[in-house]
Amino acid sequence: ARMPGKLDVLAAAVLGLAAFFLWNHPDIVETAQHTRILLDDVFSGRFFSFYQDTMDAKATLGYANAAHYHILFYILCGIWDLPLYLLGKVIPVGDLAFTLWTKALGATAFVACGFVLRRLAEKMNAGREQAAWTPWFFWLCPVGFFSALCMGQYDSLCLLFLLLGLLFYLDNRMLPFVLTMGAALVFKMFAIFIFIPLLVLREKRILRIVGWLALGMWLYLPGSLLFAGRNGDAGFFNSLIAQRLFDIPLSAVGNPSLLLTALAGLYLVCWLWKPGSEESLRQKALYVCLAVFSLLFLLVQWHPQWIILLSPFLLLTTWQTKKQMPWLLLSGICFVGYFI
């Protein structure tokens, strides 16, 4: 098999730049507007009014949603957008330019995910050609490509920290793993579904598990408490998303959530399983991630862009199989069909 070459880089760059500049989803337009409001509030001393101000601006700016995400996500966007915001105080900066710059944050994370995936493939003893092509399979997977580059969705930020956390996990570096997974939680709480089983797969002591979980809240909890009671309608919006976890009940035994019941069973298996070797634990970790996101997207109502969270684990586990070509051919056919 050949290695990626200059023509591959050129073709991917042309496709990626066309997708980035020719399409924008309303969500990224709204996020850019929310970030501008945050920066206005910071410089006018109204930081704690941010969520309410985005609600008040819905009518004047004509967008559908107020700010609904964790405050640290908007702070990161604000830091990213600050140079362009300050430039706009000197010369005019149009809304499109500001939107595209905001969109570039998620796109940059998307590209970075590919390089982290290559490192993970190498760590899992994938072949030289397999490891080299791993980021390309990820970048050209239609779900991620259209989500990050066309729509400008930000799930790539959560995924980047998930993959970095997994990299630390495979090296048995628990403190960086926990802190990085805690950062992933800021962008999407789905990260908790991965965090728990990976933790109990390696650590069997209950008090140590509880301690690591508490430490994992190092960013999410302070940010949430900081805006408790002044987060606009973000709490209501997030409760609607959380309710999806309970949409499919296990009616035979008192209507608990089928998803949460299945995940609890998976977590119990992870806690009871004793790894025979570090190599065995590494392989099981990949399949646990695959199982978690597969269950999530089988048993909840999901948005298409969320599937980017599943795609790296489909790819990494494919490299662990003996017969890889059928999976790769099927993926290639699906990729081409999606792009067409």
PDB file of C-alpha atoms in Angstrom, residues 96-289:
ATOM      1  CA  LEU A  96     -19.040  36.792   7.786  1.00  0.00           C
ATOM      2  CA  ALA A  97     -15.361  37.230   8.638  1.00  0.00           C
ATOM      3  CA  PHE A  98     -16.126  36.947  12.341  1.00  0.00           C
ATOM      4  CA  THR A  99     -18.247  33.831  11.750  1.00  0.00           C
ATOM      5  CA  LEU A 100     -15.552  32.137   9.667  1.00  0.00           C
ATOM      6  CA  TRP A 101     -12.909  32.916  12.275  1.00  0.00           C
ATOM      7  CA  THR A 102     -15.129  31.379  14.972  1.00  0.00           C
ATOM      8  CA  LYS A 103     -15.727  28.389  12.703  1.00  0.00           C
ATOM      9  CA  ALA A 104     -11.967  27.927  12.335  1.00  0.00           C
ATOM     10  CA  LEU A 105     -11.724  26.931  16.009  1.00  0.00           C
ATOM     11  CA  GLY A 106     -13.749  23.741  15.491  1.00  0.00           C
ATOM     12  CA  ALA A 107     -12.050  23.115  12.139  1.00  0.00           C
ATOM     13  CA  THR A 108      -8.617  23.361  13.751  1.00  0.00           C
ATOM     14  CA  ALA A 109      -9.673  20.883  16.443  1.00  0.00           C
ATOM     15  CA  PHE A 110     -10.978  18.578  13.696  1.00  0.00           C
ATOM     16  CA  VAL A 111      -7.604  18.600  11.924  1.00  0.00           C
ATOM     17  CA  ALA A 112      -5.777  18.081  15.223  1.00  0.00           C
ATOM     18  CA  CYS A 113      -7.968  15.037  15.969  1.00  0.00           C
ATOM     19  CA  GLY A 114      -6.527  13.342  12.896  1.00  0.00           C
ATOM     20  CA  PHE A 115      -2.960  13.711  14.131  1.00  0.00           C
ATOM     21  CA  VAL A 116      -3.867  12.435  17.606  1.00  0.00           C
ATOM     22  CA  LEU A 117      -5.613   9.482  15.966  1.00  0.00           C
ATOM     23  CA  ARG A 118      -2.438   8.647  14.068  1.00  0.00           C
ATOM     24  CA  ARG A 119      -0.540   8.601  17.353  1.00  0.00           C
ATOM     25  CA  LEU A 120      -3.198   6.317  18.863  1.00  0.00           C
ATOM     26  CA  ALA A 121      -2.993   3.968  15.877  1.00  0.00           C
ATOM     27  CA  GLU A 122       0.796   3.767  16.280  1.00  0.00           C
ATOM     28  CA  LYS A 123       0.419   3.104  19.988  1.00  0.00           C
ATOM     29  CA  MET A 124      -2.003   0.269  19.219  1.00  0.00           C
ATOM     30  CA  ASN A 125       0.598  -1.301  16.909  1.00  0.00           C
ATOM     31  CA  ALA A 126      -1.148  -0.555  13.639  1.00  0.00           C
ATOM     32  CA  GLY A 127       1.011  -1.094  10.570  1.00  0.00           C
ATOM     33  CA  ARG A 128       3.067   1.752   9.132  1.00  0.00           C
ATOM     34  CA  GLU A 129       0.664   2.293   6.205  1.00  0.00           C
ATOM     35  CA  GLN A 130      -2.402   1.915   8.427  1.00  0.00           C
ATOM     36  CA  ALA A 131      -1.143   4.528  10.865  1.00  0.00           C
ATOM     37  CA  ALA A 132      -0.246   6.905   8.022  1.00  0.00           C
ATOM     38  CA  TRP A 133      -3.719   6.648   6.484  1.00  0.00           C
ATOM     39  CA  THR A 134      -5.603   6.821   9.802  1.00  0.00           C
ATOM     40  CA  PRO A 135      -6.010  10.635   9.872  1.00  0.00           C
ATOM     41  CA  TRP A 136      -7.086  10.599   6.218  1.00  0.00           C
ATOM     42  CA  PHE A 137      -9.871   8.103   6.877  1.00  0.00           C
ATOM     43  CA  PHE A 138     -11.001  10.314   9.739  1.00  0.00           C
ATOM     44  CA  TRP A 139     -10.772  13.629   7.853  1.00  0.00           C
ATOM     45  CA  LEU A 140     -12.616  12.259   4.811  1.00  0.00           C
ATOM     46  CA  CYS A 141     -15.287  10.477   6.804  1.00  0.00           C
ATOM     47  CA  PRO A 142     -18.387  12.410   5.655  1.00  0.00           C
ATOM     48  CA  VAL A 143     -19.836  12.776   9.136  1.00  0.00           C
ATOM     49  CA  GLY A 144     -16.779  14.597  10.449  1.00  0.00           C
ATOM     50  CA  PHE A 145     -15.979  16.407   7.196  1.00  0.00           C
ATOM     51  CA  PHE A 146     -19.419  17.954   6.799  1.00  0.00           C
ATOM     52  CA  SER A 147     -19.933  18.508  10.520  1.00  0.00           C
ATOM     53  CA  ALA A 148     -16.704  20.393  11.191  1.00  0.00           C
ATOM     54  CA  LEU A 149     -15.944  22.020   7.834  1.00  0.00           C
ATOM     55  CA  CYS A 150     -19.369  22.702   6.298  1.00  0.00           C
ATOM     56  CA  MET A 151     -21.599  23.138   9.338  1.00  0.00           C
ATOM     57  CA  GLY A 152     -18.965  24.474  11.708  1.00  0.00           C
ATOM     58  CA  GLN A 153     -20.105  22.259  14.578  1.00  0.00           C
ATOM     59  CA  TYR A 154     -17.978  22.120  17.722  1.00  0.00           C
ATOM     60  CA  ASP A 155     -18.190  18.418  18.612  1.00  0.00           C
ATOM     61  CA  SER A 156     -14.601  18.171  17.351  1.00  0.00           C
ATOM     62  CA  LEU A 157     -13.499  20.104  20.461  1.00  0.00           C
ATOM     63  CA  CYS A 158     -14.950  17.452  22.764  1.00  0.00           C
ATOM     64  CA  LEU A 159     -13.498  14.704  20.577  1.00  0.00           C
ATOM     65  CA  LEU A 160     -10.019  16.245  20.608  1.00  0.00           C
ATOM     66  CA  PHE A 161      -9.890  16.132  24.407  1.00  0.00           C
ATOM     67  CA  LEU A 162     -11.386  12.614  24.437  1.00  0.00           C
ATOM     68  CA  LEU A 163      -8.648  11.368  22.118  1.00  0.00           C
ATOM     69  CA  LEU A 164      -5.910  13.161  24.051  1.00  0.00           C
ATOM     70  CA  GLY A 165      -7.300  11.650  27.235  1.00  0.00           C
ATOM     71  CA  LEU A 166      -7.245   8.204  25.656  1.00  0.00           C
ATOM     72  CA  LEU A 167      -3.621   8.763  24.662  1.00  0.00           C
ATOM     73  CA  PHE A 168      -2.721   9.476  28.297  1.00  0.00           C
ATOM     74  CA  TYR A 169      -4.833   6.505  29.396  1.00  0.00           C
ATOM     75  CA  LEU A 170      -2.974   4.067  27.161  1.00  0.00           C
ATOM     76  CA  ASP A 171       0.275   5.297  28.740  1.00  0.00           C
ATOM     77  CA  ASN A 172      -1.215   4.736  32.222  1.00  0.00           C
ATOM     78  CA  ARG A 173      -0.870   8.444  33.029  1.00  0.00           C
ATOM     79  CA  MET A 174      -3.996   8.746  35.143  1.00  0.00           C
ATOM     80  CA  LEU A 175      -3.738  12.356  36.315  1.00  0.00           C
ATOM     81  CA  PRO A 176      -3.415  13.858  32.796  1.00  0.00           C
ATOM     82  CA  PHE A 177      -6.130  11.432  31.644  1.00  0.00           C
ATOM     83  CA  VAL A 178      -8.573  12.612  34.301  1.00  0.00           C
ATOM     84  CA  LEU A 179      -7.833  16.310  33.772  1.00  0.00           C
ATOM     85  CA  THR A 180      -8.171  15.994  29.989  1.00  0.00           C
ATOM     86  CA  MET A 181     -11.439  14.084  30.243  1.00  0.00           C
ATOM     87  CA  GLY A 182     -12.636  16.801  32.599  1.00  0.00           C
ATOM     88  CA  ALA A 183     -11.901  19.338  29.858  1.00  0.00           C
ATOM     89  CA  ALA A 184     -13.904  17.232  27.375  1.00  0.00           C
ATOM     90  CA  LEU A 185     -16.920  17.415  29.705  1.00  0.00           C
ATOM     91  CA  VAL A 186     -17.038  21.185  29.230  1.00  0.00           C
ATOM     92  CA  PHE A 187     -17.826  20.746  25.535  1.00  0.00           C
ATOM     93  CA  LYS A 188     -20.198  17.769  25.744  1.00  0.00           C
ATOM     94  CA  MET A 189     -21.376  15.820  28.759  1.00  0.00           C
ATOM     95  CA  PHE A 190     -21.400  12.623  26.673  1.00  0.00           C
ATOM     96  CA  ALA A 191     -17.726  12.382  27.648  1.00  0.00           C
ATOM     97  CA  ILE A 192     -18.821  11.131  31.082  1.00  0.00           C
ATOM     98  CA  PHE A 193     -20.116   7.934  29.468  1.00  0.00           C
ATOM     99  CA  ILE A 194     -16.547   7.193  28.298  1.00  0.00           C
ATOM    100  CA  PHE A 195     -14.795   8.528  31.378  1.00  0.00           C
ATOM    101  CA  ILE A 196     -16.499   6.166  33.850  1.00  0.00           C
ATOM    102  CA  PRO A 197     -15.870   2.796  32.122  1.00  0.00           C
ATOM    103  CA  LEU A 198     -12.266   3.626  31.242  1.00  0.00           C
ATOM    104  CA  LEU A 199     -11.712   4.557  34.871  1.00  0.00           C
ATOM    105  CA  VAL A 200     -13.168   1.339  36.294  1.00  0.00           C
ATOM    106  CA  LEU A 201     -11.475  -0.751  33.628  1.00  0.00           C
ATOM    107  CA  ARG A 202      -8.087   0.220  35.075  1.00  0.00           C
ATOM    108  CA  GLU A 203      -8.899   1.178  38.678  1.00  0.00           C
ATOM    109  CA  LYS A 204     -10.811  -1.242  40.974  1.00  0.00           C
ATOM    110  CA  ARG A 205     -10.619   0.635  44.295  1.00  0.00           C
ATOM    111  CA  ILE A 206     -13.958   2.370  44.962  1.00  0.00           C
ATOM    112  CA  LEU A 207     -12.591   5.347  46.890  1.00  0.00           C
ATOM    113  CA  ARG A 208      -9.920   5.968  44.257  1.00  0.00           C
ATOM    114  CA  ILE A 209     -12.588   5.817  41.525  1.00  0.00           C
ATOM    115  CA  VAL A 210     -14.754   8.348  43.390  1.00  0.00           C
ATOM    116  CA  GLY A 211     -11.740  10.607  43.854  1.00  0.00           C
ATOM    117  CA  TRP A 212     -10.821  10.530  40.185  1.00  0.00           C
ATOM    118  CA  LEU A 213     -14.436  11.235  39.195  1.00  0.00           C
ATOM    119  CA  ALA A 214     -14.563  14.217  41.555  1.00  0.00           C
ATOM    120  CA  LEU A 215     -11.303  15.557  40.138  1.00  0.00           C
ATOM    121  CA  GLY A 216     -12.735  15.127  36.642  1.00  0.00           C
ATOM    122  CA  MET A 217     -15.290  17.831  37.470  1.00  0.00           C
ATOM    123  CA  TRP A 218     -12.461  20.372  37.914  1.00  0.00           C
ATOM    124  CA  LEU A 219     -13.710  22.611  35.091  1.00  0.00           C
ATOM    125  CA  TYR A 220     -17.347  21.686  34.645  1.00  0.00           C
ATOM    126  CA  LEU A 221     -18.513  22.165  38.225  1.00  0.00           C
ATOM    127  CA  PRO A 222     -16.903  25.576  38.986  1.00  0.00           C
ATOM    128  CA  GLY A 223     -18.144  27.001  35.684  1.00  0.00           C
ATOM    129  CA  SER A 224     -21.660  25.711  36.316  1.00  0.00           C
ATOM    130  CA  LEU A 225     -21.741  27.060  39.864  1.00  0.00           C
ATOM    131  CA  LEU A 226     -20.424  30.420  38.698  1.00  0.00           C
ATOM    132  CA  PHE A 227     -23.524  30.940  36.557  1.00  0.00           C
ATOM    133  CA  ALA A 228     -26.045  29.060  38.697  1.00  0.00           C
ATOM    134  CA  GLY A 229     -29.337  30.958  38.559  1.00  0.00           C
ATOM    135  CA  ARG A 230     -28.164  33.281  35.796  1.00  0.00           C
ATOM    136  CA  ASN A 231     -27.720  31.002  32.788  1.00  0.00           C
ATOM    137  CA  GLY A 232     -30.768  32.179  30.841  1.00  0.00           C
ATOM    138  CA  ASP A 233     -32.636  29.225  29.366  1.00  0.00           C
ATOM    139  CA  ALA A 234     -29.515  27.039  29.100  1.00  0.00           C
ATOM    140  CA  GLY A 235     -30.701  24.851  31.973  1.00  0.00           C
ATOM    141  CA  PHE A 236     -34.046  24.245  30.284  1.00  0.00           C
ATOM    142  CA  PHE A 237     -32.381  23.474  26.950  1.00  0.00           C
ATOM    143  CA  ASN A 238     -29.929  21.024  28.520  1.00  0.00           C
ATOM    144  CA  SER A 239     -32.741  19.320  30.431  1.00  0.00           C
ATOM    145  CA  LEU A 240     -34.457  18.633  27.094  1.00  0.00           C
ATOM    146  CA  ILE A 241     -31.273  16.999  25.792  1.00  0.00           C
ATOM    147  CA  ALA A 242     -30.873  14.995  29.016  1.00  0.00           C
ATOM    148  CA  GLN A 243     -34.467  13.796  28.747  1.00  0.00           C
ATOM    149  CA  ARG A 244     -33.547  11.930  25.568  1.00  0.00           C
ATOM    150  CA  LEU A 245     -31.594   9.477  27.723  1.00  0.00           C
ATOM    151  CA  PHE A 246     -34.924   8.287  29.124  1.00  0.00           C
ATOM    152  CA  ASP A 247     -36.985   8.192  25.919  1.00  0.00           C
ATOM    153  CA  ILE A 248     -36.655   4.408  25.509  1.00  0.00           C
ATOM    154  CA  PRO A 249     -37.538   2.658  28.800  1.00  0.00           C
ATOM    155  CA  LEU A 250     -36.938  -0.912  29.892  1.00  0.00           C
ATOM    156  CA  SER A 251     -40.640  -1.487  30.510  1.00  0.00           C
ATOM    157  CA  ALA A 252     -40.305  -5.035  31.865  1.00  0.00           C
ATOM    158  CA  VAL A 253     -38.663  -3.906  35.113  1.00  0.00           C
ATOM    159  CA  GLY A 254     -40.215  -0.588  36.128  1.00  0.00           C
ATOM    160  CA  ASN A 255     -39.363   1.646  33.145  1.00  0.00           C
ATOM    161  CA  PRO A 256     -35.748   2.632  33.821  1.00  0.00           C
ATOM    162  CA  SER A 257     -33.827   4.114  30.918  1.00  0.00           C
ATOM    163  CA  LEU A 258     -32.749   1.331  28.568  1.00  0.00           C
ATOM    164  CA  LEU A 259     -29.595   3.260  27.683  1.00  0.00           C
ATOM    165  CA  LEU A 260     -28.549   3.910  31.287  1.00  0.00           C
ATOM    166  CA  THR A 261     -29.331   0.320  32.233  1.00  0.00           C
ATOM    167  CA  ALA A 262     -27.179  -0.986  29.370  1.00  0.00           C
ATOM    168  CA  LEU A 263     -24.369   1.395  30.300  1.00  0.00           C
ATOM    169  CA  ALA A 264     -24.573   0.363  33.956  1.00  0.00           C
ATOM    170  CA  GLY A 265     -24.201  -3.272  32.871  1.00  0.00           C
ATOM    171  CA  LEU A 266     -21.185  -2.355  30.738  1.00  0.00           C
ATOM    172  CA  TYR A 267     -19.609  -0.439  33.624  1.00  0.00           C
ATOM    173  CA  LEU A 268     -20.089  -3.409  35.947  1.00  0.00           C
ATOM    174  CA  VAL A 269     -18.401  -5.733  33.449  1.00  0.00           C
ATOM    175  CA  CYS A 270     -15.500  -3.266  33.145  1.00  0.00           C
ATOM    176  CA  TRP A 271     -15.102  -3.129  36.926  1.00  0.00           C
ATOM    177  CA  LEU A 272     -15.223  -6.918  37.351  1.00  0.00           C
ATOM    178  CA  TRP A 273     -12.851  -7.658  34.474  1.00  0.00           C
ATOM    179  CA  LYS A 274      -9.238  -8.194  35.483  1.00  0.00           C
ATOM    180  CA  PRO A 275      -6.841  -7.410  32.616  1.00  0.00           C
ATOM    181  CA  GLY A 276      -4.333 -10.122  31.893  1.00  0.00           C
ATOM    182  CA  SER A 277      -1.830  -7.628  30.501  1.00  0.00           C
ATOM    183  CA  GLU A 278      -1.431  -3.972  29.620  1.00  0.00           C
ATOM    184  CA  GLU A 279      -1.863  -4.847  25.934  1.00  0.00           C
ATOM    185  CA  SER A 280      -5.158  -6.586  26.682  1.00  0.00           C
ATOM    186  CA  LEU A 281      -6.381  -3.567  28.657  1.00  0.00           C
ATOM    187  CA  ARG A 282      -5.504  -1.219  25.795  1.00  0.00           C
ATOM    188  CA  GLN A 283      -7.486  -3.243  23.289  1.00  0.00           C
ATOM    189  CA  LYS A 284     -10.481  -3.527  25.613  1.00  0.00           C
ATOM    190  CA  ALA A 285     -10.397   0.248  26.160  1.00  0.00           C
ATOM    191  CA  LEU A 286     -10.960   0.864  22.440  1.00  0.00           C
ATOM    192  CA  TYR A 287     -13.877  -1.559  22.288  1.00  0.00           C
ATOM    193  CA  VAL A 288     -15.402  -0.049  25.422  1.00  0.00           C
ATOM    194  CA  CYS A 289     -15.378   3.399  23.759  1.00  0.00           C
TER     195      CYS A 289
END
